[in-house]
């Protein structure tokens, strides 16, 4: 049976929820899907898998360290297996949601120039691992959930942070589930005759 390893990096649980939903949809289609945090993924999880989905919450235009390290550490394996990436993600109306035709720019910023460092790191790993797709899904933000990193604390304290960080759960469950079904369809064995 095809085993899909769904690996995520998540600070506040939004991306974890997306990864878990993808895993549920994949299992519902009859695939063997394992969902794991990039922090705890081990060699044996990777070697047991035939396909991979890797996602990260985006902070200040960058993927979190652990999923980036996962892509870097296992780049040779990922490059020769089916791989899908997702970023989560812009909050509607935030300063990161201004390019309706360019979701990657909304999440990770410009491809070049100032503010492009986080995106270039992801794109360098994309050029090595060659995922079949990189999707951007809207995220979630709950300001009652305490900040988990210094930079996050600083952004939240900035005047006008309510406009930069609109509060709410904007995760696009229908799109997420449809994307997972598309992944399952690509992994399904081709029917013969
Ligand atoms: C301090 C801060 C900075 C953020 N920066 C970005 C960003 O640069 N691009 C983006 O698309 N989303 C950004 N977001 C939105 C998060 O990606 C979104 O809340 C996501 O759902 C977080 O995922 P997690 O709950 O798995 O950590 C930011 C959120 C916070 C709190």
mmCIF file of N, CA, C and O in Angstrom, residues 122-191:
data_model
loop_
_atom_site.group_PDB
_atom_site.id
_atom_site.type_symbol
_atom_site.label_atom_id
_atom_site.label_comp_id
_atom_site.label_asym_id
_atom_site.label_seq_id
_atom_site.Cartn_x
_atom_site.Cartn_y
_atom_site.Cartn_z
ATOM 1 N N UNK A 122 13.020 28.723 0.407
ATOM 2 C CA UNK A 122 12.048 27.695 0.009
ATOM 3 C C UNK A 122 12.249 27.349 -1.467
ATOM 4 O O UNK A 122 12.255 26.166 -1.857
ATOM 5 N N UNK A 123 12.454 28.373 -2.284
ATOM 6 C CA UNK A 123 12.546 28.110 -3.734
ATOM 7 C C UNK A 123 13.817 27.348 -4.108
ATOM 8 O O UNK A 123 13.816 26.547 -5.039
ATOM 9 N N UNK A 124 14.872 27.576 -3.339
ATOM 10 C CA UNK A 124 16.102 26.806 -3.582
ATOM 11 C C UNK A 124 15.829 25.314 -3.332
ATOM 12 O O UNK A 124 16.222 24.450 -4.120
ATOM 13 N N UNK A 125 15.103 25.032 -2.240
ATOM 14 C CA UNK A 125 14.783 23.628 -1.932
ATOM 15 C C UNK A 125 13.763 23.064 -2.916
ATOM 16 O O UNK A 125 13.801 21.876 -3.246
ATOM 17 N N UNK A 126 12.879 23.917 -3.443
ATOM 18 C CA UNK A 126 11.935 23.475 -4.468
ATOM 19 C C UNK A 126 12.698 23.079 -5.724
ATOM 20 O O UNK A 126 12.383 22.062 -6.365
ATOM 21 N N UNK A 127 13.732 23.841 -6.066
ATOM 22 C CA UNK A 127 14.464 23.526 -7.301
ATOM 23 C C UNK A 127 15.207 22.194 -7.171
ATOM 24 O O UNK A 127 15.432 21.501 -8.160
ATOM 25 N N UNK A 128 15.547 21.805 -5.949
ATOM 26 C CA UNK A 128 16.247 20.526 -5.739
ATOM 27 C C UNK A 128 15.248 19.369 -5.633
ATOM 28 O O UNK A 128 15.433 18.311 -6.223
ATOM 29 N N UNK A 129 14.172 19.592 -4.880
ATOM 30 C CA UNK A 129 13.261 18.470 -4.578
ATOM 31 C C UNK A 129 12.138 18.324 -5.602
ATOM 32 O O UNK A 129 11.457 17.298 -5.636
ATOM 33 N N UNK A 130 11.912 19.360 -6.412
ATOM 34 C CA UNK A 130 10.924 19.347 -7.510
ATOM 35 C C UNK A 130 9.535 18.802 -7.093
ATOM 36 O O UNK A 130 9.090 17.765 -7.595
ATOM 37 N N UNK A 131 8.863 19.512 -6.177
ATOM 38 C CA UNK A 131 7.501 19.084 -5.815
ATOM 39 C C UNK A 131 6.561 19.183 -6.999
ATOM 40 O O UNK A 131 6.776 19.976 -7.914
ATOM 41 N N UNK A 132 5.488 18.392 -6.955
ATOM 42 C CA UNK A 132 4.484 18.454 -8.023
ATOM 43 C C UNK A 132 3.640 19.713 -7.906
ATOM 44 O O UNK A 132 3.040 20.149 -8.877
ATOM 45 N N UNK A 133 3.556 20.276 -6.710
ATOM 46 C CA UNK A 133 2.750 21.481 -6.512
ATOM 47 C C UNK A 133 3.221 22.151 -5.223
ATOM 48 O O UNK A 133 3.760 21.498 -4.317
ATOM 49 N N UNK A 134 3.006 23.450 -5.152
ATOM 50 C CA UNK A 134 3.207 24.207 -3.910
ATOM 51 C C UNK A 134 1.972 25.078 -3.735
ATOM 52 O O UNK A 134 1.784 26.034 -4.467
ATOM 53 N N UNK A 135 1.113 24.690 -2.796
ATOM 54 C CA UNK A 135 -0.135 25.433 -2.602
ATOM 55 C C UNK A 135 -0.043 26.344 -1.389
ATOM 56 O O UNK A 135 0.622 26.019 -0.405
ATOM 57 N N UNK A 136 -0.719 27.476 -1.474
ATOM 58 C CA UNK A 136 -0.805 28.402 -0.346
ATOM 59 C C UNK A 136 -2.251 28.399 0.147
ATOM 60 O O UNK A 136 -3.179 28.608 -0.646
ATOM 61 N N UNK A 137 -2.433 28.130 1.431
ATOM 62 C CA UNK A 137 -3.764 28.188 2.043
ATOM 63 C C UNK A 137 -3.785 29.304 3.085
ATOM 64 O O UNK A 137 -2.782 29.527 3.781
ATOM 65 N N UNK A 138 -4.926 29.973 3.211
ATOM 66 C CA UNK A 138 -5.058 30.977 4.259
ATOM 67 C C UNK A 138 -4.847 30.325 5.622
ATOM 68 O O UNK A 138 -5.070 29.124 5.796
ATOM 69 N N UNK A 139 -4.414 31.152 6.599
ATOM 70 C CA UNK A 139 -4.098 30.608 7.917
ATOM 71 C C UNK A 139 -5.115 30.979 8.978
ATOM 72 O O UNK A 139 -6.280 31.270 8.682
ATOM 73 N N UNK A 140 -4.649 30.954 10.215
ATOM 74 C CA UNK A 140 -5.495 31.268 11.362
ATOM 75 C C UNK A 140 -4.659 32.064 12.354
ATOM 76 O O UNK A 140 -3.443 31.852 12.454
ATOM 77 N N UNK A 141 -5.302 32.949 13.082
ATOM 78 C CA UNK A 141 -4.570 33.712 14.099
ATOM 79 C C UNK A 141 -5.481 34.008 15.283
ATOM 80 O O UNK A 141 -6.568 34.557 15.122
ATOM 81 N N UNK A 142 -5.013 33.615 16.462
ATOM 82 C CA UNK A 142 -5.761 33.845 17.698
ATOM 83 C C UNK A 142 -4.853 34.655 18.619
ATOM 84 O O UNK A 142 -3.862 34.129 19.141
ATOM 85 N N UNK A 143 -5.193 35.934 18.821
ATOM 86 C CA UNK A 143 -4.255 36.759 19.595
ATOM 87 C C UNK A 143 -4.239 36.398 21.083
ATOM 88 O O UNK A 143 -3.383 36.881 21.829
ATOM 89 N N UNK A 144 -5.148 35.530 21.530
ATOM 90 C CA UNK A 144 -5.101 35.086 22.929
ATOM 91 C C UNK A 144 -4.099 33.954 23.141
ATOM 92 O O UNK A 144 -3.780 33.599 24.268
ATOM 93 N N UNK A 145 -3.635 33.396 22.024
ATOM 94 C CA UNK A 145 -2.624 32.333 22.107
ATOM 95 C C UNK A 145 -1.262 33.043 22.212
ATOM 96 O O UNK A 145 -0.855 33.740 21.283
ATOM 97 N N UNK A 146 -0.548 32.914 23.334
ATOM 98 C CA UNK A 146 0.655 33.725 23.544
ATOM 99 C C UNK A 146 1.707 33.502 22.457
ATOM 100 O O UNK A 146 1.842 32.394 21.931
ATOM 101 N N UNK A 147 2.477 34.571 22.112
ATOM 102 C CA UNK A 147 3.513 34.430 21.094
ATOM 103 C C UNK A 147 4.543 33.373 21.496
ATOM 104 O O UNK A 147 4.839 33.215 22.673
ATOM 105 N N UNK A 148 5.086 32.688 20.488
ATOM 106 C CA UNK A 148 6.019 31.596 20.803
ATOM 107 C C UNK A 148 7.440 31.932 20.352
ATOM 108 O O UNK A 148 8.322 31.096 20.443
ATOM 109 N N UNK A 149 7.635 33.142 19.814
ATOM 110 C CA UNK A 149 8.990 33.533 19.410
ATOM 111 C C UNK A 149 9.112 35.031 19.634
ATOM 112 O O UNK A 149 8.108 35.755 19.614
ATOM 113 N N UNK A 150 10.358 35.477 19.845
ATOM 114 C CA UNK A 150 10.588 36.881 20.167
ATOM 115 C C UNK A 150 10.059 37.793 19.060
ATOM 116 O O UNK A 150 9.344 38.770 19.331
ATOM 117 N N UNK A 151 10.382 37.471 17.812
ATOM 118 C CA UNK A 151 9.969 38.326 16.689
ATOM 119 C C UNK A 151 8.448 38.427 16.615
ATOM 120 O O UNK A 151 7.890 39.468 16.269
ATOM 121 N N UNK A 152 7.794 37.352 16.978
ATOM 122 C CA UNK A 152 6.325 37.337 16.940
ATOM 123 C C UNK A 152 5.779 38.303 18.000
ATOM 124 O O UNK A 152 4.820 39.030 17.763
ATOM 125 N N UNK A 153 6.433 38.308 19.163
ATOM 126 C CA UNK A 153 6.011 39.212 20.237
ATOM 127 C C UNK A 153 6.148 40.657 19.765
ATOM 128 O O UNK A 153 5.264 41.485 19.964
ATOM 129 N N UNK A 154 7.269 40.949 19.081
ATOM 130 C CA UNK A 154 7.535 42.319 18.616
ATOM 131 C C UNK A 154 6.468 42.747 17.606
ATOM 132 O O UNK A 154 5.894 43.827 17.713
ATOM 133 N N UNK A 155 6.167 41.870 16.626
ATOM 134 C CA UNK A 155 5.170 42.221 15.592
ATOM 135 C C UNK A 155 3.821 42.477 16.241
ATOM 136 O O UNK A 155 3.121 43.430 15.919
ATOM 137 N N UNK A 156 3.461 41.649 17.207
ATOM 138 C CA UNK A 156 2.150 41.807 17.842
ATOM 139 C C UNK A 156 2.050 43.119 18.614
ATOM 140 O O UNK A 156 0.964 43.650 18.789
ATOM 141 N N UNK A 157 3.210 43.637 19.115
ATOM 142 C CA UNK A 157 3.179 44.866 19.914
ATOM 143 C C UNK A 157 3.189 46.116 19.047
ATOM 144 O O UNK A 157 2.963 47.215 19.533
ATOM 145 N N UNK A 158 3.476 45.942 17.735
ATOM 146 C CA UNK A 158 3.586 47.111 16.864
ATOM 147 C C UNK A 158 2.244 47.826 16.750
ATOM 148 O O UNK A 158 1.194 47.172 16.674
ATOM 149 N N UNK A 159 2.272 49.182 16.715
ATOM 150 C CA UNK A 159 1.006 49.879 16.524
ATOM 151 C C UNK A 159 0.375 49.454 15.201
ATOM 152 O O UNK A 159 1.077 49.264 14.214
ATOM 153 N N UNK A 160 -0.923 49.230 15.192
ATOM 154 C CA UNK A 160 -1.607 48.831 13.954
ATOM 155 C C UNK A 160 -1.478 47.354 13.661
ATOM 156 O O UNK A 160 -1.829 46.889 12.578
ATOM 157 N N UNK A 161 -0.972 46.568 14.627
ATOM 158 C CA UNK A 161 -0.794 45.135 14.345
ATOM 159 C C UNK A 161 -2.136 44.436 14.082
ATOM 160 O O UNK A 161 -2.188 43.383 13.454
ATOM 161 N N UNK A 162 -3.227 45.067 14.547
ATOM 162 C CA UNK A 162 -4.561 44.492 14.279
ATOM 163 C C UNK A 162 -4.870 44.448 12.795
ATOM 164 O O UNK A 162 -5.604 43.578 12.323
ATOM 165 N N UNK A 163 -4.286 45.400 12.012
ATOM 166 C CA UNK A 163 -4.502 45.388 10.561
ATOM 167 C C UNK A 163 -3.565 44.394 9.885
ATOM 168 O O UNK A 163 -3.924 43.747 8.907
ATOM 169 N N UNK A 164 -2.338 44.280 10.422
ATOM 170 C CA UNK A 164 -1.370 43.349 9.818
ATOM 171 C C UNK A 164 -1.809 41.912 10.117
ATOM 172 O O UNK A 164 -1.613 41.015 9.309
ATOM 173 N N UNK A 165 -2.370 41.727 11.310
ATOM 174 C CA UNK A 165 -2.719 40.371 11.750
ATOM 175 C C UNK A 165 -4.205 40.278 12.099
ATOM 176 O O UNK A 165 -4.579 40.283 13.273
ATOM 177 N N UNK A 166 -5.065 40.201 11.090
ATOM 178 C CA UNK A 166 -6.488 40.042 11.385
ATOM 179 C C UNK A 166 -6.740 38.723 12.118
ATOM 180 O O UNK A 166 -6.142 37.704 11.786
ATOM 181 N N UNK A 167 -7.602 38.791 13.123
ATOM 182 C CA UNK A 167 -7.832 37.607 13.948
ATOM 183 C C UNK A 167 -8.936 36.728 13.348
ATOM 184 O O UNK A 167 -9.925 37.240 12.820
ATOM 185 N N UNK A 168 -8.753 35.435 13.415
ATOM 186 C CA UNK A 168 -9.794 34.511 12.968
ATOM 187 C C UNK A 168 -9.184 33.240 12.403
ATOM 188 O O UNK A 168 -7.972 33.125 12.228
ATOM 189 N N UNK A 169 -10.061 32.289 12.143
ATOM 190 C CA UNK A 169 -9.632 31.022 11.533
ATOM 191 C C UNK A 169 -10.119 31.025 10.086
ATOM 192 O O UNK A 169 -11.315 30.883 9.827
ATOM 193 N N UNK A 170 -9.187 31.235 9.161
ATOM 194 C CA UNK A 170 -9.541 31.409 7.748
ATOM 195 C C UNK A 170 -9.168 30.183 6.906
ATOM 196 O O UNK A 170 -9.093 30.267 5.681
ATOM 197 N N UNK A 171 -8.907 29.078 7.594
ATOM 198 C CA UNK A 171 -8.438 27.907 6.846
ATOM 199 C C UNK A 171 -9.523 27.411 5.893
ATOM 200 O O UNK A 171 -10.685 27.287 6.264
ATOM 201 N N UNK A 172 -9.090 27.148 4.652
ATOM 202 C CA UNK A 172 -10.027 26.874 3.541
ATOM 203 C C UNK A 172 -10.240 25.368 3.416
ATOM 204 O O UNK A 172 -9.655 24.724 2.553
ATOM 205 N N UNK A 173 -11.111 24.858 4.292
ATOM 206 C CA UNK A 173 -11.219 23.396 4.390
ATOM 207 C C UNK A 173 -11.637 22.744 3.075
ATOM 208 O O UNK A 173 -11.140 21.666 2.729
ATOM 209 N N UNK A 174 -12.540 23.385 2.323
ATOM 210 C CA UNK A 174 -12.975 22.760 1.062
ATOM 211 C C UNK A 174 -11.802 22.645 0.089
ATOM 212 O O UNK A 174 -11.604 21.616 -0.564
ATOM 213 N N UNK A 175 -11.020 23.736 -0.020
ATOM 214 C CA UNK A 175 -9.866 23.728 -0.926
ATOM 215 C C UNK A 175 -8.809 22.726 -0.454
ATOM 216 O O UNK A 175 -8.169 22.049 -1.257
ATOM 217 N N UNK A 176 -8.635 22.670 0.863
ATOM 218 C CA UNK A 176 -7.623 21.753 1.426
ATOM 219 C C UNK A 176 -8.016 20.304 1.118
ATOM 220 O O UNK A 176 -7.195 19.494 0.666
ATOM 221 N N UNK A 177 -9.292 20.012 1.335
ATOM 222 C CA UNK A 177 -9.751 18.635 1.090
ATOM 223 C C UNK A 177 -9.689 18.302 -0.404
ATOM 224 O O UNK A 177 -9.301 17.192 -0.782
ATOM 225 N N UNK A 178 -10.041 19.281 -1.246
ATOM 226 C CA UNK A 178 -9.997 19.030 -2.696
ATOM 227 C C UNK A 178 -8.554 18.773 -3.139
ATOM 228 O O UNK A 178 -8.283 17.900 -3.976
ATOM 229 N N UNK A 179 -7.630 19.527 -2.562
ATOM 230 C CA UNK A 179 -6.212 19.351 -2.908
ATOM 231 C C UNK A 179 -5.733 17.954 -2.478
ATOM 232 O O UNK A 179 -5.041 17.265 -3.224
ATOM 233 N N UNK A 180 -6.158 17.546 -1.274
ATOM 234 C CA UNK A 180 -5.759 16.217 -0.788
ATOM 235 C C UNK A 180 -6.330 15.118 -1.687
ATOM 236 O O UNK A 180 -5.662 14.112 -1.977
ATOM 237 N N UNK A 181 -7.567 15.317 -2.154
ATOM 238 C CA UNK A 181 -8.161 14.309 -3.048
ATOM 239 C C UNK A 181 -7.401 14.240 -4.376
ATOM 240 O O UNK A 181 -7.227 13.171 -4.961
ATOM 241 N N UNK A 182 -6.929 15.423 -4.823
ATOM 242 C CA UNK A 182 -6.138 15.474 -6.065
ATOM 243 C C UNK A 182 -4.814 14.701 -5.888
ATOM 244 O O UNK A 182 -4.385 13.956 -6.761
ATOM 245 N N UNK A 183 -4.210 14.870 -4.709
ATOM 246 C CA UNK A 183 -2.975 14.132 -4.411
ATOM 247 C C UNK A 183 -3.268 12.627 -4.437
ATOM 248 O O UNK A 183 -2.535 11.840 -5.051
ATOM 249 N N UNK A 184 -4.363 12.254 -3.785
ATOM 250 C CA UNK A 184 -4.735 10.829 -3.741
ATOM 251 C C UNK A 184 -4.950 10.296 -5.148
ATOM 252 O O UNK A 184 -4.519 9.182 -5.478
ATOM 253 N N UNK A 185 -5.600 11.099 -6.004
ATOM 254 C CA UNK A 185 -5.877 10.640 -7.374
ATOM 255 C C UNK A 185 -4.568 10.427 -8.136
ATOM 256 O O UNK A 185 -4.426 9.470 -8.899
ATOM 257 N N UNK A 186 -3.603 11.315 -7.911
ATOM 258 C CA UNK A 186 -2.320 11.152 -8.616
ATOM 259 C C UNK A 186 -1.556 9.934 -8.130
ATOM 260 O O UNK A 186 -0.759 9.354 -8.858
ATOM 261 N N UNK A 187 -1.801 9.556 -6.862
ATOM 262 C CA UNK A 187 -1.070 8.413 -6.314
ATOM 263 C C UNK A 187 -1.775 7.086 -6.569
ATOM 264 O O UNK A 187 -1.177 6.027 -6.395
ATOM 265 N N UNK A 188 -3.040 7.175 -6.959
ATOM 266 C CA UNK A 188 -3.787 5.939 -7.179
ATOM 267 C C UNK A 188 -3.166 5.173 -8.318
ATOM 268 O O UNK A 188 -2.785 5.768 -9.335
ATOM 269 N N UNK A 189 -3.058 3.836 -8.193
ATOM 270 C CA UNK A 189 -2.508 3.067 -9.295
ATOM 271 C C UNK A 189 -3.363 3.238 -10.547
ATOM 272 O O UNK A 189 -4.588 3.319 -10.452
ATOM 273 N N UNK A 190 -2.713 3.321 -11.682
ATOM 274 C CA UNK A 190 -3.447 3.497 -12.926
ATOM 275 C C UNK A 190 -4.214 2.215 -13.232
ATOM 276 O O UNK A 190 -3.650 1.126 -13.217
ATOM 277 N N UNK A 191 -5.515 2.357 -13.424
ATOM 278 C CA UNK A 191 -6.339 1.170 -13.720
ATOM 279 C C UNK A 191 -5.984 0.640 -15.109
ATOM 280 O O UNK A 191 -5.869 1.395 -16.056
#
